[in-house]
Amino acid sequence: MSTLLEEINSPEDLKRCDPYQLPQLADEIRKTIIDFCTSYGGHLGSNLGATELSIALHYVFASPEDRIIFDVSHQCYTHKILTGRKSAFCNPEEFGSISGFTCRNESPHDHFDLGHTGTSISLANGLALARNCMNQQHRIVAIIGDGSLSSGTAFEGLNCAAQVKGQLLIVCNDNEMAIDENVGGLYTNLAELRATQGSSAHNIFRDLGFDYRYVEHGNTISALLATFNSVKELNHPVVVHIHTKKGLGIQDAGIAGVSEGHDPNNHWCNPSYQRNSVPGAHSTQRNARWVYGSMAMKSLLDRFEQEPALVVISPATASSNGISHEFRQRAGKHFIDVGIAEEHAISLACGIARGGGSPIVATSSTFFQRAYDQIQQEMSLNGSAVTLLEFASGISDTDVTHSGTFDIPLLGNIPELTCLAPTSGKQLLDMFAWASGPARKPVLIRMPGEDVLAYERAAGVVLSTDEAVTQRAAEPSAPSDLPSQSAQSAESARTLHPWSRYRTVHEGSGVALLGLGNAYPLACDVAHILRKLSASKLSANQSLMLDISDPTIIDPQQYSTLDTATLNRLHQNHQIVVTLEDSQRNGGWGQRISAYYASTAMRVMSVGADMAFTDRVALSELKRRYGMNADSIAAQLCLLATQECNSRGI
């Protein structure tokens, strides 16, 4: 660590520096962030572009009494370094000890846990109103990037914030880039403001009622200090529009290896030991989002010419989900990026569907949460023929704001929405072709995750993005045991589709393992353990092993309806049904099955996640905590089987 940064552990220490020293401090912090992201991974470009901004804000304002709110908080690393958390970025032994986002539990300088976009202005608006009501005098600053401004929430916040009484500063950090490219008319206006040094008569901020300042050199600390000091005492809302460079410093000499470890837009840098998993890198070992997302996109290319209104819609972050730059170029008008506006993406898709088109909306599980109203109302209530590709669902070791644990209870209980859970790339492509083609109904496809990808790779299935589509010819076609419509007497005609019935992969007895989607490999692993037990230490107790030695394995394929025909059939020679899902157990799919069996003698064991927020907990620990590992489940089944035998006097 260099000399100047060594002496700074708080904003008070920062204020002891002379202004002429601050550029040196910015260089030291920037080098620290690059070293940290290179070694451990993290949000790189946004933090490098906001280094001077964070220094200037803490130099002029008095945090934490003055509230500084970072939108999304992709750009909060310098803020954390200046507010007592420096060692987490400088000491390798402490890497990962703090969140990559603002976090209330870490510091009084962090006022919210934030990881989703567009909320800072509304939050600052609320803080200002509370301050005014209690006759307090502190200042409030909201920092929002130009990419986040496309969020509908940001527009709503701007509309109301302009009418706030008293001080309110909104800093628009304009680096001309979001995670992917910015799109929409708003950015035409921002470009015009940049081109005219903020003097254009066309100014969205002034039109909304804000006082306005423009800083062309947003990575120059002296310019920022002068501007922030000039607006600090203003008693009305003001927007300071600063022009910065995302990823500033990446190309500097002596920073070897970074270019191979970050994405093309400088958003994220993987650690050196995970370089091969970077989307876009030359590697066959890409993550599940990229592998299955790119498979789905490639399957559309041959359809575009014959289906003019077949379109893929991404509310930003397209590259995170296998929607490559190459695909976007080839798709042309068949791809639409609406910016970080999930609600608009769903409503737009519903309009396209009503006009006869076939829209597909692809984004993360936690982003679909923000569009729940549109999914329920415009999409499902109206029967709109929209296909949702839901990525990053299920339990994970991610930060608390990006956990996909809640999707099945949230979205799986919406009427008229068909929710599919493929357990292989082949099944995904078949489901996707149906959903985006002949289905003409609301469909959600829960994209396969890392466990399914690992299971397929272990089975020798070729899943590189270059070979993904060609593997379809080598794999078996859709399940041959699909029932006739007459077999679905418990389901209304409107719910029927090729995957309405659960697929029985192996017919056994005693215990039935129902592994939904990403939990299907877990069901197979449990079955394998039980079979091994039957041939070894439990073989002496034949009466016990009648119950668990040959478990039935079922791939449910969907979680929007119950396949009551299959559930009823299990009564014939099963005593225990195990439901496995990598989502919150409360209100989930397994509890629906448990409720169905409630009045019968069938015993149900529902395995899933607890109803809890988790922040960067290791996946192995979460699985242990939730009992979602094969050994634990097998042990519980042995106990249940013993209890079952004892109850029968065997």
PDB file of N, CA and C in Angstrom, residues 415-505:
ATOM      1  N   PRO A 415     -51.882 -17.550 -11.799  1.00  0.00           N
ATOM      2  CA  PRO A 415     -52.785 -18.295 -12.691  1.00  0.00           C
ATOM      3  C   PRO A 415     -52.445 -18.054 -14.159  1.00  0.00           C
ATOM      4  N   GLU A 416     -52.642 -19.071 -14.967  1.00  0.00           N
ATOM      5  CA  GLU A 416     -52.487 -19.017 -16.421  1.00  0.00           C
ATOM      6  C   GLU A 416     -51.041 -18.908 -16.892  1.00  0.00           C
ATOM      7  N   LEU A 417     -50.079 -18.926 -15.972  1.00  0.00           N
ATOM      8  CA  LEU A 417     -48.677 -18.881 -16.363  1.00  0.00           C
ATOM      9  C   LEU A 417     -48.094 -20.287 -16.292  1.00  0.00           C
ATOM     10  N   THR A 418     -47.692 -20.819 -17.426  1.00  0.00           N
ATOM     11  CA  THR A 418     -47.061 -22.134 -17.478  1.00  0.00           C
ATOM     12  C   THR A 418     -45.589 -21.990 -17.133  1.00  0.00           C
ATOM     13  N   CYS A 419     -45.154 -22.685 -16.084  1.00  0.00           N
ATOM     14  CA  CYS A 419     -43.776 -22.585 -15.607  1.00  0.00           C
ATOM     15  C   CYS A 419     -43.058 -23.906 -15.857  1.00  0.00           C
ATOM     16  N   LEU A 420     -42.081 -23.888 -16.734  1.00  0.00           N
ATOM     17  CA  LEU A 420     -41.349 -25.086 -17.115  1.00  0.00           C
ATOM     18  C   LEU A 420     -39.969 -25.094 -16.478  1.00  0.00           C
ATOM     19  N   ALA A 421     -39.483 -26.293 -16.147  1.00  0.00           N
ATOM     20  CA  ALA A 421     -38.188 -26.442 -15.475  1.00  0.00           C
ATOM     21  C   ALA A 421     -37.376 -27.526 -16.170  1.00  0.00           C
ATOM     22  N   PRO A 422     -36.701 -27.196 -17.258  1.00  0.00           N
ATOM     23  CA  PRO A 422     -35.929 -28.203 -18.000  1.00  0.00           C
ATOM     24  C   PRO A 422     -34.741 -28.710 -17.187  1.00  0.00           C
ATOM     25  N   THR A 423     -34.384 -29.955 -17.440  1.00  0.00           N
ATOM     26  CA  THR A 423     -33.274 -30.587 -16.726  1.00  0.00           C
ATOM     27  C   THR A 423     -32.139 -30.979 -17.663  1.00  0.00           C
ATOM     28  N   SER A 424     -32.163 -30.445 -18.869  1.00  0.00           N
ATOM     29  CA  SER A 424     -31.078 -30.692 -19.823  1.00  0.00           C
ATOM     30  C   SER A 424     -31.159 -29.646 -20.917  1.00  0.00           C
ATOM     31  N   GLY A 425     -30.072 -29.518 -21.669  1.00  0.00           N
ATOM     32  CA  GLY A 425     -30.078 -28.603 -22.795  1.00  0.00           C
ATOM     33  C   GLY A 425     -31.061 -29.022 -23.863  1.00  0.00           C
ATOM     34  N   LYS A 426     -31.173 -30.316 -24.103  1.00  0.00           N
ATOM     35  CA  LYS A 426     -32.118 -30.824 -25.091  1.00  0.00           C
ATOM     36  C   LYS A 426     -33.542 -30.483 -24.693  1.00  0.00           C
ATOM     37  N   GLN A 427     -33.882 -30.732 -23.442  1.00  0.00           N
ATOM     38  CA  GLN A 427     -35.231 -30.433 -22.971  1.00  0.00           C
ATOM     39  C   GLN A 427     -35.509 -28.932 -23.039  1.00  0.00           C
ATOM     40  N   LEU A 428     -34.506 -28.130 -22.701  1.00  0.00           N
ATOM     41  CA  LEU A 428     -34.659 -26.685 -22.798  1.00  0.00           C
ATOM     42  C   LEU A 428     -35.013 -26.267 -24.216  1.00  0.00           C
ATOM     43  N   LEU A 429     -34.285 -26.770 -25.207  1.00  0.00           N
ATOM     44  CA  LEU A 429     -34.534 -26.365 -26.582  1.00  0.00           C
ATOM     45  C   LEU A 429     -35.913 -26.789 -27.054  1.00  0.00           C
ATOM     46  N   ASP A 430     -36.356 -27.975 -26.646  1.00  0.00           N
ATOM     47  CA  ASP A 430     -37.699 -28.422 -27.015  1.00  0.00           C
ATOM     48  C   ASP A 430     -38.767 -27.533 -26.381  1.00  0.00           C
ATOM     49  N   MET A 431     -38.584 -27.244 -25.099  1.00  0.00           N
ATOM     50  CA  MET A 431     -39.553 -26.382 -24.412  1.00  0.00           C
ATOM     51  C   MET A 431     -39.564 -24.977 -25.009  1.00  0.00           C
ATOM     52  N   PHE A 432     -38.380 -24.476 -25.328  1.00  0.00           N
ATOM     53  CA  PHE A 432     -38.268 -23.125 -25.865  1.00  0.00           C
ATOM     54  C   PHE A 432     -38.917 -23.028 -27.248  1.00  0.00           C
ATOM     55  N   ALA A 433     -38.704 -24.048 -28.072  1.00  0.00           N
ATOM     56  CA  ALA A 433     -39.316 -24.049 -29.402  1.00  0.00           C
ATOM     57  C   ALA A 433     -40.839 -24.046 -29.292  1.00  0.00           C
ATOM     58  N   TRP A 434     -41.362 -24.816 -28.348  1.00  0.00           N
ATOM     59  CA  TRP A 434     -42.825 -24.854 -28.151  1.00  0.00           C
ATOM     60  C   TRP A 434     -43.343 -23.536 -27.590  1.00  0.00           C
ATOM     61  N   ALA A 435     -42.685 -23.023 -26.551  1.00  0.00           N
ATOM     62  CA  ALA A 435     -43.169 -21.823 -25.878  1.00  0.00           C
ATOM     63  C   ALA A 435     -43.168 -20.613 -26.807  1.00  0.00           C
ATOM     64  N   SER A 436     -42.101 -20.467 -27.596  1.00  0.00           N
ATOM     65  CA  SER A 436     -41.983 -19.307 -28.476  1.00  0.00           C
ATOM     66  C   SER A 436     -42.646 -19.520 -29.823  1.00  0.00           C
ATOM     67  N   GLY A 437     -43.231 -20.714 -30.007  1.00  0.00           N
ATOM     68  CA  GLY A 437     -43.881 -21.027 -31.272  1.00  0.00           C
ATOM     69  C   GLY A 437     -45.354 -21.343 -31.119  1.00  0.00           C
ATOM     70  N   PRO A 438     -45.713 -22.620 -31.124  1.00  0.00           N
ATOM     71  CA  PRO A 438     -47.135 -22.986 -31.156  1.00  0.00           C
ATOM     72  C   PRO A 438     -47.904 -22.756 -29.862  1.00  0.00           C
ATOM     73  N   ALA A 439     -47.242 -22.539 -28.755  1.00  0.00           N
ATOM     74  CA  ALA A 439     -47.956 -22.449 -27.471  1.00  0.00           C
ATOM     75  C   ALA A 439     -48.961 -21.310 -27.450  1.00  0.00           C
ATOM     76  N   ARG A 440     -48.532 -20.107 -27.881  1.00  0.00           N
ATOM     77  CA  ARG A 440     -49.388 -18.908 -27.895  1.00  0.00           C
ATOM     78  C   ARG A 440     -50.065 -18.704 -26.542  1.00  0.00           C
ATOM     79  N   LYS A 441     -49.258 -18.730 -25.496  1.00  0.00           N
ATOM     80  CA  LYS A 441     -49.759 -18.532 -24.141  1.00  0.00           C
ATOM     81  C   LYS A 441     -48.605 -18.021 -23.279  1.00  0.00           C
ATOM     82  N   PRO A 442     -48.878 -17.528 -22.085  1.00  0.00           N
ATOM     83  CA  PRO A 442     -47.794 -17.085 -21.203  1.00  0.00           C
ATOM     84  C   PRO A 442     -46.988 -18.280 -20.688  1.00  0.00           C
ATOM     85  N   VAL A 443     -45.671 -18.244 -20.891  1.00  0.00           N
ATOM     86  CA  VAL A 443     -44.804 -19.345 -20.485  1.00  0.00           C
ATOM     87  C   VAL A 443     -43.539 -18.775 -19.851  1.00  0.00           C
ATOM     88  N   LEU A 444     -43.140 -19.365 -18.740  1.00  0.00           N
ATOM     89  CA  LEU A 444     -41.854 -19.062 -18.115  1.00  0.00           C
ATOM     90  C   LEU A 444     -40.996 -20.318 -18.164  1.00  0.00           C
ATOM     91  N   ILE A 445     -39.751 -20.170 -18.604  1.00  0.00           N
ATOM     92  CA  ILE A 445     -38.800 -21.285 -18.600  1.00  0.00           C
ATOM     93  C   ILE A 445     -37.704 -20.961 -17.601  1.00  0.00           C
ATOM     94  N   ARG A 446     -37.618 -21.778 -16.584  1.00  0.00           N
ATOM     95  CA  ARG A 446     -36.574 -21.610 -15.555  1.00  0.00           C
ATOM     96  C   ARG A 446     -35.286 -22.223 -16.089  1.00  0.00           C
ATOM     97  N   MET A 447     -34.367 -21.374 -16.528  1.00  0.00           N
ATOM     98  CA  MET A 447     -33.180 -21.856 -17.227  1.00  0.00           C
ATOM     99  C   MET A 447     -32.341 -22.771 -16.331  1.00  0.00           C
ATOM    100  N   PRO A 448     -31.807 -23.848 -16.889  1.00  0.00           N
ATOM    101  CA  PRO A 448     -30.979 -24.761 -16.085  1.00  0.00           C
ATOM    102  C   PRO A 448     -29.791 -24.037 -15.476  1.00  0.00           C
ATOM    103  N   GLY A 449     -29.406 -24.481 -14.277  1.00  0.00           N
ATOM    104  CA  GLY A 449     -28.311 -23.854 -13.548  1.00  0.00           C
ATOM    105  C   GLY A 449     -27.058 -24.702 -13.546  1.00  0.00           C
ATOM    106  N   GLU A 450     -26.154 -24.358 -12.635  1.00  0.00           N
ATOM    107  CA  GLU A 450     -24.840 -24.987 -12.611  1.00  0.00           C
ATOM    108  C   GLU A 450     -24.898 -26.475 -12.295  1.00  0.00           C
ATOM    109  N   ASP A 451     -25.837 -26.908 -11.450  1.00  0.00           N
ATOM    110  CA  ASP A 451     -25.914 -28.337 -11.116  1.00  0.00           C
ATOM    111  C   ASP A 451     -26.319 -29.164 -12.331  1.00  0.00           C
ATOM    112  N   VAL A 452     -27.268 -28.653 -13.108  1.00  0.00           N
ATOM    113  CA  VAL A 452     -27.669 -29.361 -14.331  1.00  0.00           C
ATOM    114  C   VAL A 452     -26.519 -29.372 -15.326  1.00  0.00           C
ATOM    115  N   LEU A 453     -25.835 -28.240 -15.457  1.00  0.00           N
ATOM    116  CA  LEU A 453     -24.712 -28.172 -16.387  1.00  0.00           C
ATOM    117  C   LEU A 453     -23.624 -29.168 -15.994  1.00  0.00           C
ATOM    118  N   ALA A 454     -23.290 -29.234 -14.706  1.00  0.00           N
ATOM    119  CA  ALA A 454     -22.271 -30.180 -14.245  1.00  0.00           C
ATOM    120  C   ALA A 454     -22.724 -31.621 -14.482  1.00  0.00           C
ATOM    121  N   TYR A 455     -24.012 -31.885 -14.277  1.00  0.00           N
ATOM    122  CA  TYR A 455     -24.553 -33.231 -14.475  1.00  0.00           C
ATOM    123  C   TYR A 455     -24.447 -33.646 -15.942  1.00  0.00           C
ATOM    124  N   GLU A 456     -24.746 -32.703 -16.823  1.00  0.00           N
ATOM    125  CA  GLU A 456     -24.653 -33.009 -18.257  1.00  0.00           C
ATOM    126  C   GLU A 456     -23.204 -33.208 -18.679  1.00  0.00           C
ATOM    127  N   ARG A 457     -22.323 -32.374 -18.174  1.00  0.00           N
ATOM    128  CA  ARG A 457     -20.916 -32.524 -18.530  1.00  0.00           C
ATOM    129  C   ARG A 457     -20.361 -33.849 -18.027  1.00  0.00           C
ATOM    130  N   ALA A 458     -20.774 -34.243 -16.805  1.00  0.00           N
ATOM    131  CA  ALA A 458     -20.318 -35.519 -16.263  1.00  0.00           C
ATOM    132  C   ALA A 458     -20.815 -36.689 -17.101  1.00  0.00           C
ATOM    133  N   ALA A 459     -21.968 -36.501 -17.753  1.00  0.00           N
ATOM    134  CA  ALA A 459     -22.538 -37.549 -18.605  1.00  0.00           C
ATOM    135  C   ALA A 459     -21.948 -37.528 -20.012  1.00  0.00           C
ATOM    136  N   GLY A 460     -21.050 -36.569 -20.260  1.00  0.00           N
ATOM    137  CA  GLY A 460     -20.398 -36.515 -21.558  1.00  0.00           C
ATOM    138  C   GLY A 460     -21.167 -35.780 -22.626  1.00  0.00           C
ATOM    139  N   VAL A 461     -22.202 -35.032 -22.241  1.00  0.00           N
ATOM    140  CA  VAL A 461     -22.966 -34.273 -23.229  1.00  0.00           C
ATOM    141  C   VAL A 461     -22.141 -33.078 -23.684  1.00  0.00           C
ATOM    142  N   VAL A 462     -22.045 -32.869 -24.986  1.00  0.00           N
ATOM    143  CA  VAL A 462     -21.279 -31.750 -25.526  1.00  0.00           C
ATOM    144  C   VAL A 462     -22.095 -30.481 -25.365  1.00  0.00           C
ATOM    145  N   LEU A 463     -21.544 -29.511 -24.636  1.00  0.00           N
ATOM    146  CA  LEU A 463     -22.308 -28.305 -24.318  1.00  0.00           C
ATOM    147  C   LEU A 463     -21.556 -27.020 -24.612  1.00  0.00           C
ATOM    148  N   SER A 464     -20.481 -27.090 -25.401  1.00  0.00           N
ATOM    149  CA  SER A 464     -19.815 -25.839 -25.749  1.00  0.00           C
ATOM    150  C   SER A 464     -20.762 -25.010 -26.592  1.00  0.00           C
ATOM    151  N   THR A 465     -20.610 -23.708 -26.540  1.00  0.00           N
ATOM    152  CA  THR A 465     -21.534 -22.841 -27.270  1.00  0.00           C
ATOM    153  C   THR A 465     -21.446 -23.062 -28.769  1.00  0.00           C
ATOM    154  N   ASP A 466     -20.312 -23.531 -29.255  1.00  0.00           N
ATOM    155  CA  ASP A 466     -20.182 -23.757 -30.687  1.00  0.00           C
ATOM    156  C   ASP A 466     -20.892 -25.030 -31.138  1.00  0.00           C
ATOM    157  N   GLU A 467     -21.071 -25.962 -30.210  1.00  0.00           N
ATOM    158  CA  GLU A 467     -21.640 -27.253 -30.579  1.00  0.00           C
ATOM    159  C   GLU A 467     -23.004 -27.493 -29.957  1.00  0.00           C
ATOM    160  N   ALA A 468     -23.523 -26.509 -29.222  1.00  0.00           N
ATOM    161  CA  ALA A 468     -24.719 -26.730 -28.422  1.00  0.00           C
ATOM    162  C   ALA A 468     -25.906 -27.139 -29.257  1.00  0.00           C
ATOM    163  N   VAL A 469     -26.149 -26.459 -30.375  1.00  0.00           N
ATOM    164  CA  VAL A 469     -27.343 -26.746 -31.165  1.00  0.00           C
ATOM    165  C   VAL A 469     -27.221 -28.073 -31.880  1.00  0.00           C
ATOM    166  N   THR A 470     -26.007 -28.403 -32.340  1.00  0.00           N
ATOM    167  CA  THR A 470     -25.839 -29.643 -33.089  1.00  0.00           C
ATOM    168  C   THR A 470     -26.046 -30.870 -32.227  1.00  0.00           C
ATOM    169  N   GLN A 471     -25.958 -30.726 -30.900  1.00  0.00           N
ATOM    170  CA  GLN A 471     -26.138 -31.894 -30.040  1.00  0.00           C
ATOM    171  C   GLN A 471     -27.570 -32.401 -30.073  1.00  0.00           C
ATOM    172  N   ARG A 472     -28.515 -31.582 -30.541  1.00  0.00           N
ATOM    173  CA  ARG A 472     -29.915 -32.004 -30.522  1.00  0.00           C
ATOM    174  C   ARG A 472     -30.113 -33.275 -31.333  1.00  0.00           C
ATOM    175  N   ALA A 473     -29.393 -33.388 -32.433  1.00  0.00           N
ATOM    176  CA  ALA A 473     -29.571 -34.550 -33.285  1.00  0.00           C
ATOM    177  C   ALA A 473     -29.060 -35.824 -32.621  1.00  0.00           C
ATOM    178  N   ALA A 474     -28.132 -35.676 -31.673  1.00  0.00           N
ATOM    179  CA  ALA A 474     -27.531 -36.841 -31.030  1.00  0.00           C
ATOM    180  C   ALA A 474     -28.293 -37.305 -29.809  1.00  0.00           C
ATOM    181  N   GLU A 475     -29.223 -36.496 -29.334  1.00  0.00           N
ATOM    182  CA  GLU A 475     -29.945 -36.836 -28.121  1.00  0.00           C
ATOM    183  C   GLU A 475     -31.328 -37.373 -28.451  1.00  0.00           C
ATOM    184  N   PRO A 476     -31.934 -38.096 -27.528  1.00  0.00           N
ATOM    185  CA  PRO A 476     -33.275 -38.620 -27.783  1.00  0.00           C
ATOM    186  C   PRO A 476     -34.282 -37.500 -27.909  1.00  0.00           C
ATOM    187  N   SER A 477     -35.347 -37.771 -28.596  1.00  0.00           N
ATOM    188  CA  SER A 477     -36.393 -36.763 -28.771  1.00  0.00           C
ATOM    189  C   SER A 477     -37.188 -36.630 -27.485  1.00  0.00           C
ATOM    190  N   ALA A 478     -38.266 -35.845 -27.542  1.00  0.00           N
ATOM    191  CA  ALA A 478     -39.082 -35.609 -26.357  1.00  0.00           C
ATOM    192  C   ALA A 478     -39.539 -36.935 -25.752  1.00  0.00           C
ATOM    193  N   PRO A 479     -39.792 -36.963 -24.457  1.00  0.00           N
ATOM    194  CA  PRO A 479     -40.143 -38.211 -23.774  1.00  0.00           C
ATOM    195  C   PRO A 479     -41.256 -38.967 -24.491  1.00  0.00           C
ATOM    196  N   SER A 480     -41.063 -40.265 -24.625  1.00  0.00           N
ATOM    197  CA  SER A 480     -42.043 -41.077 -25.347  1.00  0.00           C
ATOM    198  C   SER A 480     -43.220 -41.472 -24.478  1.00  0.00           C
ATOM    199  N   ASP A 481     -43.128 -41.205 -23.165  1.00  0.00           N
ATOM    200  CA  ASP A 481     -44.200 -41.633 -22.272  1.00  0.00           C
ATOM    201  C   ASP A 481     -45.196 -40.515 -21.995  1.00  0.00           C
ATOM    202  N   LEU A 482     -45.235 -39.491 -22.862  1.00  0.00           N
ATOM    203  CA  LEU A 482     -46.188 -38.419 -22.654  1.00  0.00           C
ATOM    204  C   LEU A 482     -47.599 -38.986 -22.765  1.00  0.00           C
ATOM    205  N   PRO A 483     -48.499 -38.585 -21.879  1.00  0.00           N
ATOM    206  CA  PRO A 483     -49.829 -39.170 -21.836  1.00  0.00           C
ATOM    207  C   PRO A 483     -50.752 -38.582 -22.888  1.00  0.00           C
ATOM    208  N   SER A 484     -51.805 -39.286 -23.136  1.00  0.00           N
ATOM    209  CA  SER A 484     -52.852 -38.719 -23.980  1.00  0.00           C
ATOM    210  C   SER A 484     -53.665 -37.735 -23.162  1.00  0.00           C
ATOM    211  N   GLN A 485     -54.466 -36.931 -23.845  1.00  0.00           N
ATOM    212  CA  GLN A 485     -55.237 -35.925 -23.127  1.00  0.00           C
ATOM    213  C   GLN A 485     -56.226 -36.568 -22.169  1.00  0.00           C
ATOM    214  N   SER A 486     -56.701 -37.737 -22.503  1.00  0.00           N
ATOM    215  CA  SER A 486     -57.682 -38.383 -21.630  1.00  0.00           C
ATOM    216  C   SER A 486     -57.093 -38.746 -20.281  1.00  0.00           C
ATOM    217  N   ALA A 487     -55.762 -38.928 -20.242  1.00  0.00           N
ATOM    218  CA  ALA A 487     -55.121 -39.270 -18.976  1.00  0.00           C
ATOM    219  C   ALA A 487     -55.023 -38.087 -18.040  1.00  0.00           C
ATOM    220  N   GLN A 488     -55.325 -36.900 -18.532  1.00  0.00           N
ATOM    221  CA  GLN A 488     -55.188 -35.686 -17.741  1.00  0.00           C
ATOM    222  C   GLN A 488     -56.537 -35.240 -17.192  1.00  0.00           C
ATOM    223  N   SER A 489     -57.348 -36.159 -16.723  1.00  0.00           N
ATOM    224  CA  SER A 489     -58.692 -35.813 -16.276  1.00  0.00           C
ATOM    225  C   SER A 489     -58.694 -34.793 -15.153  1.00  0.00           C
ATOM    226  N   ALA A 490     -57.636 -34.746 -14.369  1.00  0.00           N
ATOM    227  CA  ALA A 490     -57.597 -33.817 -13.240  1.00  0.00           C
ATOM    228  C   ALA A 490     -57.173 -32.412 -13.655  1.00  0.00           C
ATOM    229  N   GLU A 491     -56.751 -32.260 -14.899  1.00  0.00           N
ATOM    230  CA  GLU A 491     -56.302 -30.956 -15.380  1.00  0.00           C
ATOM    231  C   GLU A 491     -57.276 -30.452 -16.436  1.00  0.00           C
ATOM    232  N   SER A 492     -57.531 -29.169 -16.402  1.00  0.00           N
ATOM    233  CA  SER A 492     -58.405 -28.592 -17.415  1.00  0.00           C
ATOM    234  C   SER A 492     -57.664 -28.514 -18.730  1.00  0.00           C
ATOM    235  N   ALA A 493     -58.403 -28.421 -19.815  1.00  0.00           N
ATOM    236  CA  ALA A 493     -57.789 -28.427 -21.137  1.00  0.00           C
ATOM    237  C   ALA A 493     -56.808 -27.277 -21.319  1.00  0.00           C
ATOM    238  N   ARG A 494     -57.058 -26.150 -20.663  1.00  0.00           N
ATOM    239  CA  ARG A 494     -56.189 -24.990 -20.873  1.00  0.00           C
ATOM    240  C   ARG A 494     -54.801 -25.191 -20.288  1.00  0.00           C
ATOM    241  N   THR A 495     -54.612 -26.142 -19.371  1.00  0.00           N
ATOM    242  CA  THR A 495     -53.298 -26.344 -18.765  1.00  0.00           C
ATOM    243  C   THR A 495     -52.476 -27.389 -19.497  1.00  0.00           C
ATOM    244  N   LEU A 496     -53.045 -28.046 -20.481  1.00  0.00           N
ATOM    245  CA  LEU A 496     -52.339 -29.131 -21.146  1.00  0.00           C
ATOM    246  C   LEU A 496     -51.234 -28.599 -22.051  1.00  0.00           C
ATOM    247  N   HIS A 497     -50.105 -29.283 -22.004  1.00  0.00           N
ATOM    248  CA  HIS A 497     -49.004 -28.994 -22.898  1.00  0.00           C
ATOM    249  C   HIS A 497     -48.108 -30.224 -22.878  1.00  0.00           C
ATOM    250  N   PRO A 498     -47.106 -30.301 -23.714  1.00  0.00           N
ATOM    251  CA  PRO A 498     -46.320 -31.541 -23.802  1.00  0.00           C
ATOM    252  C   PRO A 498     -45.626 -31.961 -22.518  1.00  0.00           C
ATOM    253  N   TRP A 499     -45.532 -31.050 -21.533  1.00  0.00           N
ATOM    254  CA  TRP A 499     -44.828 -31.395 -20.300  1.00  0.00           C
ATOM    255  C   TRP A 499     -45.755 -31.304 -19.086  1.00  0.00           C
ATOM    256  N   SER A 500     -47.050 -31.427 -19.316  1.00  0.00           N
ATOM    257  CA  SER A 500     -48.008 -31.364 -18.212  1.00  0.00           C
ATOM    258  C   SER A 500     -47.814 -32.519 -17.232  1.00  0.00           C
ATOM    259  N   ARG A 501     -47.498 -33.702 -17.778  1.00  0.00           N
ATOM    260  CA  ARG A 501     -47.280 -34.863 -16.927  1.00  0.00           C
ATOM    261  C   ARG A 501     -45.838 -34.931 -16.464  1.00  0.00           C
ATOM    262  N   TYR A 502     -45.641 -35.362 -15.223  1.00  0.00           N
ATOM    263  CA  TYR A 502     -44.295 -35.585 -14.728  1.00  0.00           C
ATOM    264  C   TYR A 502     -43.679 -36.763 -15.487  1.00  0.00           C
ATOM    265  N   ARG A 503     -42.387 -36.694 -15.712  1.00  0.00           N
ATOM    266  CA  ARG A 503     -41.694 -37.751 -16.443  1.00  0.00           C
ATOM    267  C   ARG A 503     -41.050 -38.715 -15.457  1.00  0.00           C
ATOM    268  N   THR A 504     -41.480 -39.950 -15.475  1.00  0.00           N
ATOM    269  CA  THR A 504     -40.890 -40.977 -14.616  1.00  0.00           C
ATOM    270  C   THR A 504     -39.649 -41.518 -15.298  1.00  0.00           C
ATOM    271  N   VAL A 505     -38.499 -41.176 -14.752  1.00  0.00           N
ATOM    272  CA  VAL A 505     -37.221 -41.577 -15.338  1.00  0.00           C
ATOM    273  C   VAL A 505     -36.892 -43.014 -14.965  1.00  0.00           C
TER     274      VAL A 505
END
